[in-house]
Amino acid sequence: VDDQKSSYHHGNLPDTLLEHAVEVLHEGGVEGLSLREVARRAGVSHNAAYRHYADKKSLLASMAVWGFNTLSARIAGAVAPFSGAPRTRLFAAVRTYVNFGLEYPHLLRIMFGDLPHSDYPELRATARKAFDLLLDILAEGQQQGIIASGDLRQMALTCWATFHGLTEILVAQKIPFQDPDALENEQIVRSTLEVLLQGFSPHKGKD
Amino acid sequence: VDDQKSSYHHGNLPDTLLEHAVEVLHEGGVEGLSLREVARRAGVSHNAAYRHYADKKSLLASMAVWGFNTLSARIAGAVAPFSGAPRTRLFAAVRTYVNFGLEYPHLLRIMFGDLPHSDYPELRATARKAFDLLLDILAEGQQQGIIASGDLRQMALTCWATFHGLTEILVAQKIPFQDPDALENEQIVRSTLEVLLQGFSPHKGKD
DNA sequence: TGTACATCAGTGAACGCGCGTTCACTGATGTAC
DNA sequence: TGTACATCAGTGAACGCGCGTTCACTGATGTAC
């Protein structure tokens, strides 16, 4: 961001608005997110946004897309160093997911359902991209024999759902036991993943 | 509800408001929920609610409490016929949970986090009651030896998180594969539970 | 290099709206005697 | 059983607010010649 820039033309308003929107959302939730407030933060008149976003929902959609892209990038980054070790990769991935959710709880909610799904194909595509990262890791696990053969998509869905739900619960601080000896988030994530991996394991203990 | 009742005094406004609030929420989400609209539906002046609810947040809290109570009652009812069969009980419970979420998606979100958690002890208590139902079932499973010994609360948390997340994903229709041959919800729930139960199983296939 | 002009990106005033909440009130209810 | 009166549960008008969106506009930019 260059302060020397012309004070009339902004340079990169769309992205600047997006950044401030994410910030406003973070502070006040969806209820507190208004185009006017976002414009205010961007130091721009309250209707300048209409030059770049058709309406409020359009901005929300862009935020969700940004969210999925950021999430994907973080997961990809967290997973990269552990090539060939799907267990470690998976842990890195879900840990990243949970942390992302703890960092942007309201954004996560926008990403999942505050928007008319099918109206925004770009949203769908970026969500799909994030899901594919998970699929790849599980596929690798399957090749290495630590995950049973079977429908990978179903397993990926179960995995996603588990950590999505865990994130929401951690965010809400609605864990119904809040003892002083409560587990740290990190540990909760780890042991949840272990349950899941045992469930995915090919070594079935038939009884 | 008695139409013959005095037209001035309503009889049971608090509950009537609550019912309409749940309905309004269902139709328009949190964004669309206003005290005025709720009052309108109840056929009552727009400020009559203040006689029974201190403010809007207070009504939201009551809605969340209603949600947890309803959820608990449904789970208890679904689970009751299968005394002594924890596997079946667990399936009934999680199926009920998912269906509840599909029926009241916005309510579920209010129950989980739209509210200042600790400000509403009644909320916490009713949430806890629902969680205890799950704990009981898992405890029974542990006694019967189909669930490994270990921290029940951790397992219950994992279980809750899994199906909470699954519900959100199903609600959002954000399942990244939407093939015509996609699994039915019921089947997704069942196979997810099977993964989880294998994960909880005491018959560990150490490798 | 200089100028005319279309295009683009912003401004500021104004619109209509529904909201939460407060106020002074009024009608109905129930209790003391 | 009858009446006075406190209490309770509703009403209707009014408040101030911030919102999304539209309008006619103006300043900056870039391109054709």
GROMACS .gro file of C-alpha atoms (C1' of nucleotides) in nm:
model
  480
    1VAL     CA    1   0.000   0.000   0.000
    2ASP     CA    2   0.155   0.323  -0.113
    3ASP     CA    3   0.055   0.644   0.061
    4GLN     CA    4   0.216   0.846  -0.214
    5LYS     CA    5  -0.046   0.720  -0.457
    6SER     CA    6  -0.299   0.957  -0.594
    7SER     CA    7  -0.553   1.032  -0.328
    8TYR     CA    8  -0.837   1.005  -0.572
    9HIS     CA    9  -0.767   0.679  -0.743
   10HIS     CA   10  -0.686   0.418  -0.493
   11GLY     CA   11  -0.487   0.167  -0.689
   12ASN     CA   12  -0.619  -0.158  -0.554
   13LEU     CA   13  -0.950  -0.096  -0.389
   14PRO     CA   14  -1.100  -0.442  -0.440
   15ASP     CA   15  -0.827  -0.614  -0.239
   16THR     CA   16  -0.809  -0.339   0.020
   17LEU     CA   17  -1.183  -0.366   0.074
   18LEU     CA   18  -1.154  -0.741   0.104
   19GLU     CA   19  -0.886  -0.713   0.370
   20HIS     CA   20  -1.083  -0.466   0.573
   21ALA     CA   21  -1.397  -0.674   0.531
   22VAL     CA   22  -1.221  -0.975   0.677
   23GLU     CA   23  -1.108  -0.758   0.964
   24VAL     CA   24  -1.453  -0.614   1.030
   25LEU     CA   25  -1.603  -0.960   1.013
   26HIS     CA   26  -1.349  -1.084   1.259
   27GLU     CA   27  -1.433  -0.813   1.507
   28GLY     CA   28  -1.809  -0.806   1.484
   29GLY     CA   29  -1.934  -1.115   1.310
   30VAL     CA   30  -2.170  -1.118   1.014
   31GLU     CA   31  -2.412  -0.897   1.203
   32GLY     CA   32  -2.152  -0.627   1.233
   33LEU     CA   33  -2.033  -0.643   0.876
   34SER     CA   34  -2.159  -0.357   0.662
   35LEU     CA   35  -2.039  -0.214   0.337
   36ARG     CA   36  -2.033   0.128   0.496
   37GLU     CA   37  -1.805   0.022   0.778
   38VAL     CA   38  -1.572  -0.154   0.537
   39ALA     CA   39  -1.556   0.157   0.320
   40ARG     CA   40  -1.492   0.369   0.628
   41ARG     CA   41  -1.192   0.158   0.721
   42ALA     CA   42  -1.061   0.169   0.369
   43GLY     CA   43  -1.085   0.547   0.388
   44VAL     CA   44  -1.313   0.563   0.093
   45SER     CA   45  -1.663   0.691   0.039
   46HIS     CA   46  -1.937   0.452   0.136
   47ASN     CA   47  -2.044   0.373  -0.216
   48ALA     CA   48  -1.706   0.334  -0.380
   49ALA     CA   49  -1.733  -0.039  -0.329
   50TYR     CA   50  -2.010  -0.063  -0.585
   51ARG     CA   51  -1.752   0.000  -0.853
   52HIS     CA   52  -1.601  -0.340  -0.767
   53TYR     CA   53  -1.865  -0.548  -0.599
   54ALA     CA   54  -2.217  -0.569  -0.730
   55ASP     CA   55  -2.366  -0.577  -0.384
   56LYS     CA   56  -2.306  -0.691  -0.031
   57LYS     CA   57  -2.356  -1.059  -0.105
   58SER     CA   58  -2.101  -1.034  -0.378
   59LEU     CA   59  -1.845  -0.907  -0.129
   60LEU     CA   60  -1.934  -1.192   0.106
   61ALA     CA   61  -1.875  -1.440  -0.171
   62SER     CA   62  -1.536  -1.291  -0.244
   63MET     CA   63  -1.452  -1.317   0.123
   64ALA     CA   64  -1.543  -1.683   0.125
   65VAL     CA   65  -1.331  -1.743  -0.182
   66TRP     CA   66  -1.044  -1.564  -0.015
   67GLY     CA   67  -1.099  -1.786   0.288
   68PHE     CA   68  -1.081  -2.109   0.093
   69ASN     CA   69  -0.775  -1.995  -0.096
   70THR     CA   70  -0.599  -1.891   0.221
   71LEU     CA   71  -0.693  -2.216   0.388
   72SER     CA   72  -0.567  -2.418   0.092
   73ALA     CA   73  -0.242  -2.228   0.081
   74ARG     CA   74  -0.181  -2.278   0.450
   75ILE     CA   75  -0.257  -2.646   0.436
   76ALA     CA   76  -0.038  -2.692   0.132
   77GLY     CA   77   0.241  -2.510   0.309
   78ALA     CA   78   0.205  -2.704   0.631
   79VAL     CA   79   0.199  -3.034   0.450
   80ALA     CA   80   0.479  -2.976   0.205
   81PRO     CA   81   0.776  -3.063   0.428
   82PHE     CA   82   0.644  -3.410   0.502
   83SER     CA   83   0.639  -3.564   0.161
   84GLY     CA   84   0.594  -3.939   0.180
   85ALA     CA   85   0.465  -3.938   0.538
   86PRO     CA   86   0.087  -3.928   0.509
   87ARG     CA   87   0.028  -3.964   0.881
   88THR     CA   88   0.231  -3.656   0.958
   89ARG     CA   89   0.085  -3.476   0.661
   90LEU     CA   90  -0.266  -3.547   0.777
   91PHE     CA   91  -0.193  -3.422   1.123
   92ALA     CA   92  -0.039  -3.106   0.983
   93ALA     CA   93  -0.340  -3.056   0.760
   94VAL     CA   94  -0.608  -3.094   1.025
   95ARG     CA   95  -0.409  -2.891   1.275
   96THR     CA   96  -0.389  -2.615   1.020
   97TYR     CA   97  -0.761  -2.639   0.954
   98VAL     CA   98  -0.849  -2.609   1.321
   99ASN     CA   99  -0.612  -2.318   1.370
  100PHE     CA  100  -0.753  -2.143   1.069
  101GLY     CA  101  -1.100  -2.182   1.216
  102LEU     CA  102  -0.990  -2.050   1.551
  103GLU     CA  103  -0.833  -1.753   1.379
  104TYR     CA  104  -1.127  -1.676   1.150
  105PRO     CA  105  -1.435  -1.827   1.311
  106HIS     CA  106  -1.685  -1.599   1.141
  107LEU     CA  107  -1.521  -1.639   0.806
  108LEU     CA  108  -1.546  -2.015   0.840
  109ARG     CA  109  -1.919  -1.975   0.886
  110ILE     CA  110  -1.948  -1.764   0.577
  111MET     CA  111  -1.751  -2.023   0.387
  112PHE     CA  112  -1.991  -2.290   0.505
  113GLY     CA  113  -2.339  -2.194   0.432
  114ASP     CA  114  -2.418  -1.830   0.483
  115LEU     CA  115  -2.419  -1.802   0.107
  116PRO     CA  116  -2.639  -1.933  -0.169
  117HIS     CA  117  -2.408  -2.221  -0.261
  118SER     CA  118  -2.458  -2.274  -0.626
  119ASP     CA  119  -2.484  -1.906  -0.719
  120TYR     CA  120  -2.110  -1.870  -0.685
  121PRO     CA  121  -1.923  -2.124  -0.896
  122GLU     CA  122  -1.588  -1.976  -0.800
  123LEU     CA  123  -1.669  -2.049  -0.438
  124ARG     CA  124  -1.750  -2.407  -0.518
  125ALA     CA  125  -1.430  -2.445  -0.714
  126THR     CA  126  -1.204  -2.312  -0.441
  127ALA     CA  127  -1.379  -2.523  -0.179
  128ARG     CA  128  -1.325  -2.822  -0.401
  129LYS     CA  129  -0.956  -2.739  -0.430
  130ALA     CA  130  -0.919  -2.743  -0.052
  131PHE     CA  131  -1.101  -3.075  -0.034
  132ASP     CA  132  -0.871  -3.219  -0.296
  133LEU     CA  133  -0.570  -3.152  -0.076
  134LEU     CA  134  -0.724  -3.378   0.182
  135LEU     CA  135  -0.808  -3.641  -0.076
  136ASP     CA  136  -0.448  -3.650  -0.194
  137ILE     CA  137  -0.315  -3.710   0.153
  138LEU     CA  138  -0.559  -3.989   0.217
  139ALA     CA  139  -0.476  -4.143  -0.118
  140GLU     CA  140  -0.113  -4.148  -0.025
  141GLY     CA  141  -0.204  -4.313   0.303
  142GLN     CA  142  -0.397  -4.573   0.114
  143GLN     CA  143  -0.102  -4.646  -0.112
  144GLN     CA  144   0.119  -4.693   0.190
  145GLY     CA  145  -0.131  -4.932   0.340
  146ILE     CA  146  -0.209  -4.738   0.655
  147ILE     CA  147  -0.558  -4.665   0.531
  148ALA     CA  148  -0.800  -4.935   0.425
  149SER     CA  149  -0.911  -4.953   0.067
  150GLY     CA  150  -1.254  -4.807   0.014
  151ASP     CA  151  -1.426  -4.490  -0.090
  152LEU     CA  152  -1.172  -4.214  -0.034
  153ARG     CA  153  -1.431  -3.945  -0.072
  154GLN     CA  154  -1.637  -4.089   0.207
  155MET     CA  155  -1.332  -4.102   0.430
  156ALA     CA  156  -1.231  -3.751   0.337
  157LEU     CA  157  -1.581  -3.634   0.416
  158THR     CA  158  -1.572  -3.802   0.755
  159CYS     CA  159  -1.235  -3.648   0.823
  160TRP     CA  160  -1.340  -3.302   0.714
  161ALA     CA  161  -1.661  -3.321   0.911
  162THR     CA  162  -1.480  -3.433   1.222
  163PHE     CA  163  -1.236  -3.148   1.229
  164HIS     CA  164  -1.485  -2.894   1.107
  165GLY     CA  165  -1.711  -2.989   1.394
  166LEU     CA  166  -1.424  -2.993   1.637
  167THR     CA  167  -1.326  -2.647   1.525
  168GLU     CA  168  -1.676  -2.513   1.577
  169ILE     CA  169  -1.692  -2.663   1.920
  170LEU     CA  170  -1.353  -2.528   2.016
  171VAL     CA  171  -1.444  -2.187   1.880
  172ALA     CA  172  -1.768  -2.178   2.070
  173GLN     CA  173  -1.592  -2.283   2.388
  174LYS     CA  174  -1.890  -2.505   2.425
  175ILE     CA  175  -1.691  -2.803   2.531
  176PRO     CA  176  -1.917  -2.933   2.800
  177PHE     CA  177  -1.628  -3.015   3.028
  178GLN     CA  178  -1.410  -2.722   3.114
  179ASP     CA  179  -1.204  -2.869   3.393
  180PRO     CA  180  -0.873  -2.712   3.476
  181ASP     CA  181  -0.721  -3.039   3.361
  182ALA     CA  182  -0.892  -3.008   3.023
  183LEU     CA  183  -0.683  -3.112   2.730
  184GLU     CA  184  -0.505  -2.855   2.524
  185ASN     CA  185  -0.651  -2.796   2.181
  186GLU     CA  186  -0.347  -2.946   2.017
  187GLN     CA  187  -0.386  -3.265   2.214
  188ILE     CA  188  -0.755  -3.285   2.141
  189VAL     CA  189  -0.682  -3.257   1.773
  190ARG     CA  190  -0.413  -3.521   1.794
  191SER     CA  191  -0.613  -3.777   1.982
  192THR     CA  192  -0.918  -3.716   1.765
  193LEU     CA  193  -0.706  -3.784   1.463
  194GLU     CA  194  -0.577  -4.103   1.618
  195VAL     CA  195  -0.928  -4.232   1.667
  196LEU     CA  196  -1.006  -4.147   1.310
  197LEU     CA  197  -0.694  -4.312   1.175
  198GLN     CA  198  -0.763  -4.626   1.367
  199GLY     CA  199  -1.109  -4.620   1.218
  200PHE     CA  200  -0.960  -4.586   0.871
  201SER     CA  201  -0.701  -4.853   0.937
  202PRO     CA  202  -0.705  -5.172   0.728
  203HIS     CA  203  -0.627  -5.387   1.032
  204LYS     CA  204  -0.983  -5.456   1.130
  205GLY     CA  205  -1.036  -5.615   1.467
  206LYS     CA  206  -1.346  -5.813   1.375
  207ASP     CA  207  -1.540  -5.926   1.681
  208VAL     CA  208  -5.375  -2.196   2.218
  209ASP     CA  209  -5.725  -2.078   2.290
  210ASP     CA  210  -5.884  -1.826   2.056
  211GLN     CA  211  -6.160  -1.764   2.304
  212LYS     CA  212  -5.907  -1.617   2.543
  213SER     CA  213  -5.920  -1.253   2.631
  214SER     CA  214  -5.791  -1.053   2.338
  215TYR     CA  215  -5.596  -0.826   2.564
  216HIS     CA  216  -5.412  -1.068   2.783
  217HIS     CA  217  -5.260  -1.336   2.579
  218GLY     CA  218  -5.223  -1.620   2.821
  219ASN     CA  219  -4.887  -1.758   2.726
  220LEU     CA  220  -4.699  -1.499   2.532
  221PRO     CA  221  -4.346  -1.611   2.623
  222ASP     CA  222  -4.390  -1.954   2.468
  223THR     CA  223  -4.587  -1.822   2.172
  224LEU     CA  224  -4.313  -1.572   2.099
  225LEU     CA  225  -4.055  -1.847   2.128
  226GLU     CA  226  -4.239  -2.064   1.878
  227HIS     CA  227  -4.273  -1.785   1.627
  228ALA     CA  228  -3.912  -1.686   1.681
  229VAL     CA  229  -3.800  -2.037   1.592
  230GLU     CA  230  -4.017  -2.018   1.283
  231VAL     CA  231  -3.886  -1.679   1.175
  232LEU     CA  232  -3.531  -1.795   1.233
  233HIS     CA  233  -3.596  -2.101   1.024
  234GLU     CA  234  -3.722  -1.896   0.734
  235GLY     CA  235  -3.474  -1.612   0.731
  236GLY     CA  236  -3.174  -1.698   0.942
  237VAL     CA  237  -3.033  -1.483   1.217
  238GLU     CA  238  -3.019  -1.188   0.982
  239GLY     CA  239  -3.392  -1.205   0.932
  240LEU     CA  240  -3.484  -1.250   1.293
  241SER     CA  241  -3.622  -0.937   1.454
  242LEU     CA  242  -3.829  -0.882   1.762
  243ARG     CA  243  -4.076  -0.684   1.555
  244GLU     CA  244  -4.132  -0.964   1.307
  245VAL     CA  245  -4.175  -1.215   1.585
  246ALA     CA  246  -4.428  -0.988   1.755
  247ARG     CA  247  -4.607  -0.941   1.424
  248ARG     CA  248  -4.648  -1.317   1.383
  249ALA     CA  249  -4.769  -1.353   1.736
  250GLY     CA  250  -5.032  -1.088   1.663
  251VAL     CA  251  -4.906  -0.868   1.936
  252SER     CA  252  -4.768  -0.517   1.948
  253HIS     CA  253  -4.401  -0.489   1.868
  254ASN     CA  254  -4.294  -0.409   2.220
  255ALA     CA  255  -4.505  -0.657   2.411
  256ALA     CA  256  -4.209  -0.893   2.412
  257TYR     CA  257  -4.022  -0.669   2.652
  258ARG     CA  258  -4.259  -0.775   2.924
  259HIS     CA  259  -4.107  -1.125   2.898
  260TYR     CA  260  -3.763  -1.092   2.746
  261ALA     CA  261  -3.520  -0.828   2.858
  262ASP     CA  262  -3.390  -0.776   2.507
  263LYS     CA  263  -3.323  -0.947   2.179
  264LYS     CA  264  -3.024  -1.143   2.303
  265SER     CA  265  -3.232  -1.273   2.585
  266LEU     CA  266  -3.481  -1.413   2.337
  267LEU     CA  267  -3.198  -1.571   2.141
  268ALA     CA  268  -3.072  -1.736   2.457
  269SER     CA  269  -3.417  -1.878   2.527
  270MET     CA  270  -3.430  -2.010   2.174
  271ALA     CA  271  -3.098  -2.185   2.221
  272VAL     CA  272  -3.217  -2.336   2.547
  273TRP     CA  273  -3.530  -2.454   2.373
  274GLY     CA  274  -3.310  -2.603   2.106
  275PHE     CA  275  -3.098  -2.802   2.347
  276ASN     CA  276  -3.401  -2.922   2.537
  277THR     CA  277  -3.575  -3.030   2.220
  278LEU     CA  278  -3.263  -3.203   2.096
  279SER     CA  279  -3.218  -3.383   2.427
  280ALA     CA  280  -3.577  -3.495   2.432
  281ARG     CA  281  -3.557  -3.628   2.079
  282ILE     CA  282  -3.237  -3.814   2.142
  283ALA     CA  283  -3.370  -3.959   2.464
  284GLY     CA  284  -3.682  -4.071   2.280
  285ALA     CA  285  -3.492  -4.220   1.988
  286VAL     CA  286  -3.259  -4.407   2.214
  287ALA     CA  287  -3.507  -4.536   2.468
  288PRO     CA  288  -3.628  -4.847   2.281
  289PHE     CA  289  -3.279  -4.992   2.251
  290SER     CA  290  -3.185  -5.039   2.609
  291GLY     CA  291  -2.877  -5.255   2.644
  292ALA     CA  292  -2.767  -5.214   2.283
  293PRO     CA  293  -2.522  -4.925   2.284
  294ARG     CA  294  -2.431  -4.960   1.918
  295THR     CA  295  -2.789  -4.918   1.810
  296ARG     CA  296  -2.843  -4.647   2.068
  297LEU     CA  297  -2.546  -4.454   1.939
  298PHE     CA  298  -2.665  -4.477   1.584
  299ALA     CA  299  -3.010  -4.360   1.686
  300ALA     CA  300  -2.860  -4.071   1.878
  301VAL     CA  301  -2.633  -3.940   1.605
  302ARG     CA  302  -2.899  -3.989   1.342
  303THR     CA  303  -3.134  -3.784   1.553
  304TYR     CA  304  -2.869  -3.518   1.597
  305VAL     CA  305  -2.808  -3.487   1.225
  306ASN     CA  306  -3.177  -3.476   1.149
  307PHE     CA  307  -3.231  -3.210   1.411
  308GLY     CA  308  -2.958  -3.004   1.250
  309LEU     CA  309  -3.108  -3.047   0.905
  310GLU     CA  310  -3.444  -2.940   1.042
  311TYR     CA  311  -3.316  -2.639   1.237
  312PRO     CA  312  -2.988  -2.536   1.078
  313HIS     CA  313  -2.997  -2.177   1.195
  314LEU     CA  314  -3.100  -2.274   1.544
  315LEU     CA  315  -2.804  -2.508   1.564
  316ARG     CA  316  -2.579  -2.216   1.487
  317ILE     CA  317  -2.735  -2.008   1.759
  318MET     CA  318  -2.690  -2.295   1.998
  319PHE     CA  319  -2.324  -2.311   1.905
  320GLY     CA  320  -2.164  -1.981   1.942
  321ASP     CA  321  -2.380  -1.690   1.833
  322LEU     CA  322  -2.423  -1.617   2.201
  323PRO     CA  323  -2.195  -1.502   2.477
  324HIS     CA  324  -2.150  -1.845   2.625
  325SER     CA  325  -2.096  -1.789   2.991
  326ASP     CA  326  -2.357  -1.516   3.026
  327TYR     CA  327  -2.633  -1.771   3.012
  328PRO     CA  328  -2.585  -2.046   3.269
  329GLU     CA  329  -2.914  -2.209   3.175
  330LEU     CA  330  -2.782  -2.252   2.823
  331ARG     CA  331  -2.468  -2.415   2.952
  332ALA     CA  332  -2.670  -2.648   3.171
  333THR     CA  333  -2.902  -2.765   2.896
  334ALA     CA  334  -2.610  -2.816   2.658
  335ARG     CA  335  -2.442  -3.020   2.924
  336LYS     CA  336  -2.754  -3.231   2.965
  337ALA     CA  337  -2.750  -3.317   2.595
  338PHE     CA  338  -2.382  -3.405   2.614
  339ASP     CA  339  -2.449  -3.632   2.910
  340LEU     CA  340  -2.687  -3.840   2.704
  341LEU     CA  341  -2.401  -3.916   2.471
  342LEU     CA  342  -2.166  -3.989   2.759
  343ASP     CA  343  -2.412  -4.240   2.902
  344ILE     CA  344  -2.434  -4.430   2.577
  345LEU     CA  345  -2.060  -4.446   2.538
  346ALA     CA  346  -2.024  -4.557   2.898
  347GLU     CA  347  -2.261  -4.844   2.831
  348GLY     CA  348  -2.055  -4.935   2.526
  349GLN     CA  349  -1.746  -4.936   2.740
  350GLN     CA  350  -1.907  -5.167   2.991
  351GLN     CA  351  -2.001  -5.406   2.716
  352GLY     CA  352  -1.648  -5.403   2.586
  353ILE     CA  353  -1.717  -5.266   2.240
  354ILE     CA  354  -1.544  -4.940   2.329
  355ALA     CA  355  -1.190  -4.924   2.457
  356SER     CA  356  -1.124  -4.802   2.805
  357GLY     CA  357  -1.005  -4.445   2.813
  358ASP     CA  358  -1.127  -4.093   2.857
  359LEU     CA  359  -1.497  -4.106   2.779
  360ARG     CA  360  -1.524  -3.732   2.760
  361GLN     CA  361  -1.260  -3.717   2.492
  362MET     CA  362  -1.443  -3.984   2.293
  363ALA     CA  363  -1.775  -3.812   2.340
  364LEU     CA  364  -1.620  -3.489   2.222
  365THR     CA  365  -1.480  -3.658   1.914
  366CYS     CA  366  -1.817  -3.813   1.844
  367TRP     CA  367  -2.008  -3.491   1.895
  368ALA     CA  368  -1.762  -3.297   1.682
  369THR     CA  369  -1.782  -3.550   1.403
  370PHE     CA  370  -2.156  -3.541   1.370
  371HIS     CA  371  -2.182  -3.174   1.436
  372GLY     CA  372  -1.942  -3.113   1.153
  373LEU     CA  373  -2.115  -3.363   0.933
  374THR     CA  374  -2.444  -3.188   0.997
  375GLU     CA  375  -2.303  -2.850   0.903
  376ILE     CA  376  -2.158  -2.990   0.586
  377LEU     CA  377  -2.481  -3.163   0.492
  378VAL     CA  378  -2.681  -2.852   0.570
  379ALA     CA  379  -2.456  -2.635   0.360
  380GLN     CA  380  -2.477  -2.883   0.075
  381LYS     CA  381  -2.110  -2.818   0.054
  382ILE     CA  382  -2.017  -3.176   0.004
  383PRO     CA  383  -1.755  -3.137  -0.262
  384PHE     CA  384  -1.876  -3.438  -0.455
  385GLN     CA  385  -2.233  -3.415  -0.567
  386ASP     CA  386  -2.251  -3.706  -0.805
  387PRO     CA  387  -2.584  -3.856  -0.882
  388ASP     CA  388  -2.450  -4.169  -0.714
  389ALA     CA  389  -2.374  -3.974  -0.398
  390LEU     CA  390  -2.455  -4.153  -0.080
  391GLU     CA  391  -2.779  -4.085   0.097
  392ASN     CA  392  -2.747  -3.886   0.416
  393GLU     CA  393  -2.853  -4.183   0.621
  394GLN     CA  394  -2.577  -4.396   0.473
  395ILE     CA  395  -2.319  -4.125   0.523
  396VAL     CA  396  -2.414  -4.105   0.887
  397ARG     CA  397  -2.399  -4.481   0.924
  398SER     CA  398  -2.062  -4.530   0.761
  399THR     CA  399  -1.917  -4.234   0.947
  400LEU     CA  400  -2.031  -4.391   1.270
  401GLU     CA  401  -1.872  -4.718   1.173
  402VAL     CA  402  -1.538  -4.552   1.120
  403LEU     CA  403  -1.572  -4.386   1.455
  404LEU     CA  404  -1.669  -4.705   1.633
  405GLN     CA  405  -1.378  -4.891   1.485
  406GLY     CA  406  -1.162  -4.607   1.608
  407PHE     CA  407  -1.307  -4.646   1.955
  408SER     CA  408  -1.283  -5.022   1.947
  409PRO     CA  409  -1.060  -5.198   2.200
  410HIS     CA  410  -0.933  -5.444   1.939
  411LYS     CA  411  -0.638  -5.244   1.825
  412GLY     CA  412  -0.454  -5.366   1.522
  413LYS     CA  413  -0.110  -5.244   1.617
  414ASP     CA  414   0.123  -5.220   1.320
  415DT     C1'  415   0.525   1.624  -2.766
  416DG     C1'  416   0.048   1.819  -2.730
  417DT     C1'  417  -0.422   1.813  -2.716
  418DA     C1'  418  -0.931   1.625  -2.731
  419DC     C1'  419  -1.201   1.316  -2.542
  420DA     C1'  420  -1.379   0.870  -2.383
  421DT     C1'  421  -1.347   0.599  -1.991
  422DC     C1'  422  -1.277   0.483  -1.542
  423DA     C1'  423  -1.290   0.535  -1.024
  424DG     C1'  424  -1.410   0.790  -0.702
  425DT     C1'  425  -1.757   1.160  -0.429
  426DG     C1'  426  -2.157   1.350  -0.158
  427DA     C1'  427  -2.630   1.400  -0.097
  428DA     C1'  428  -3.040   1.170  -0.065
  429DC     C1'  429  -3.392   0.782  -0.060
  430DG     C1'  430  -3.664   0.473   0.209
  431DC     C1'  431  -3.648   0.114   0.538
  432DG     C1'  432  -3.679  -0.169   0.945
  433DC     C1'  433  -3.475  -0.207   1.344
  434DG     C1'  434  -3.423  -0.205   1.897
  435DT     C1'  435  -3.568   0.036   2.258
  436DT     C1'  436  -3.820   0.383   2.557
  437DC     C1'  437  -4.218   0.639   2.704
  438DA     C1'  438  -4.651   0.739   2.891
  439DC     C1'  439  -5.061   0.513   2.850
  440DT     C1'  440  -5.473   0.175   2.917
  441DG     C1'  441  -5.724  -0.237   2.971
  442DA     C1'  442  -5.761  -0.668   3.243
  443DT     C1'  443  -5.678  -0.936   3.655
  444DG     C1'  444  -5.667  -1.067   4.124
  445DT     C1'  445  -5.664  -0.975   4.604
  446DA     C1'  446  -5.790  -0.743   5.073
  447DC     C1'  447  -6.151  -0.622   5.328
  448DT     C1'  448  -7.100  -1.105   4.718
  449DG     C1'  449  -6.921  -0.624   4.624
  450DT     C1'  450  -6.599  -0.281   4.586
  451DA     C1'  451  -6.119  -0.032   4.596
  452DC     C1'  452  -5.698  -0.066   4.438
  453DA     C1'  453  -5.237  -0.251   4.332
  454DT     C1'  454  -5.035  -0.511   3.989
  455DC     C1'  455  -4.971  -0.705   3.566
  456DA     C1'  456  -4.971  -0.737   3.045
  457DG     C1'  457  -5.059  -0.527   2.681
  458DT     C1'  458  -5.077  -0.066   2.335
  459DG     C1'  459  -4.929   0.316   2.014
  460DA     C1'  460  -4.642   0.687   1.918
  461DA     C1'  461  -4.194   0.832   1.894
  462DC     C1'  462  -3.672   0.831   1.918
  463DG     C1'  463  -3.243   0.785   1.682
  464DC     C1'  464  -2.973   0.488   1.412
  465DG     C1'  465  -2.716   0.265   1.049
  466DC     C1'  466  -2.803   0.033   0.674
  467DG     C1'  467  -2.804  -0.084   0.130
  468DT     C1'  468  -2.859   0.131  -0.270
  469DT     C1'  469  -2.924   0.500  -0.632
  470DC     C1'  470  -2.833   0.940  -0.841
  471DA     C1'  471  -2.602   1.299  -1.068
  472DC     C1'  472  -2.162   1.456  -1.022
  473DT     C1'  473  -1.632   1.527  -1.065
  474DG     C1'  474  -1.153   1.434  -1.073
  475DA     C1'  475  -0.791   1.136  -1.279
  476DT     C1'  476  -0.623   0.842  -1.644
  477DG     C1'  477  -0.502   0.682  -2.085
  478DT     C1'  478  -0.538   0.667  -2.569
  479DA     C1'  479  -0.598   0.843  -3.073
  480DC     C1'  480  -0.431   1.152  -3.367
   0.00000   0.00000   0.00000
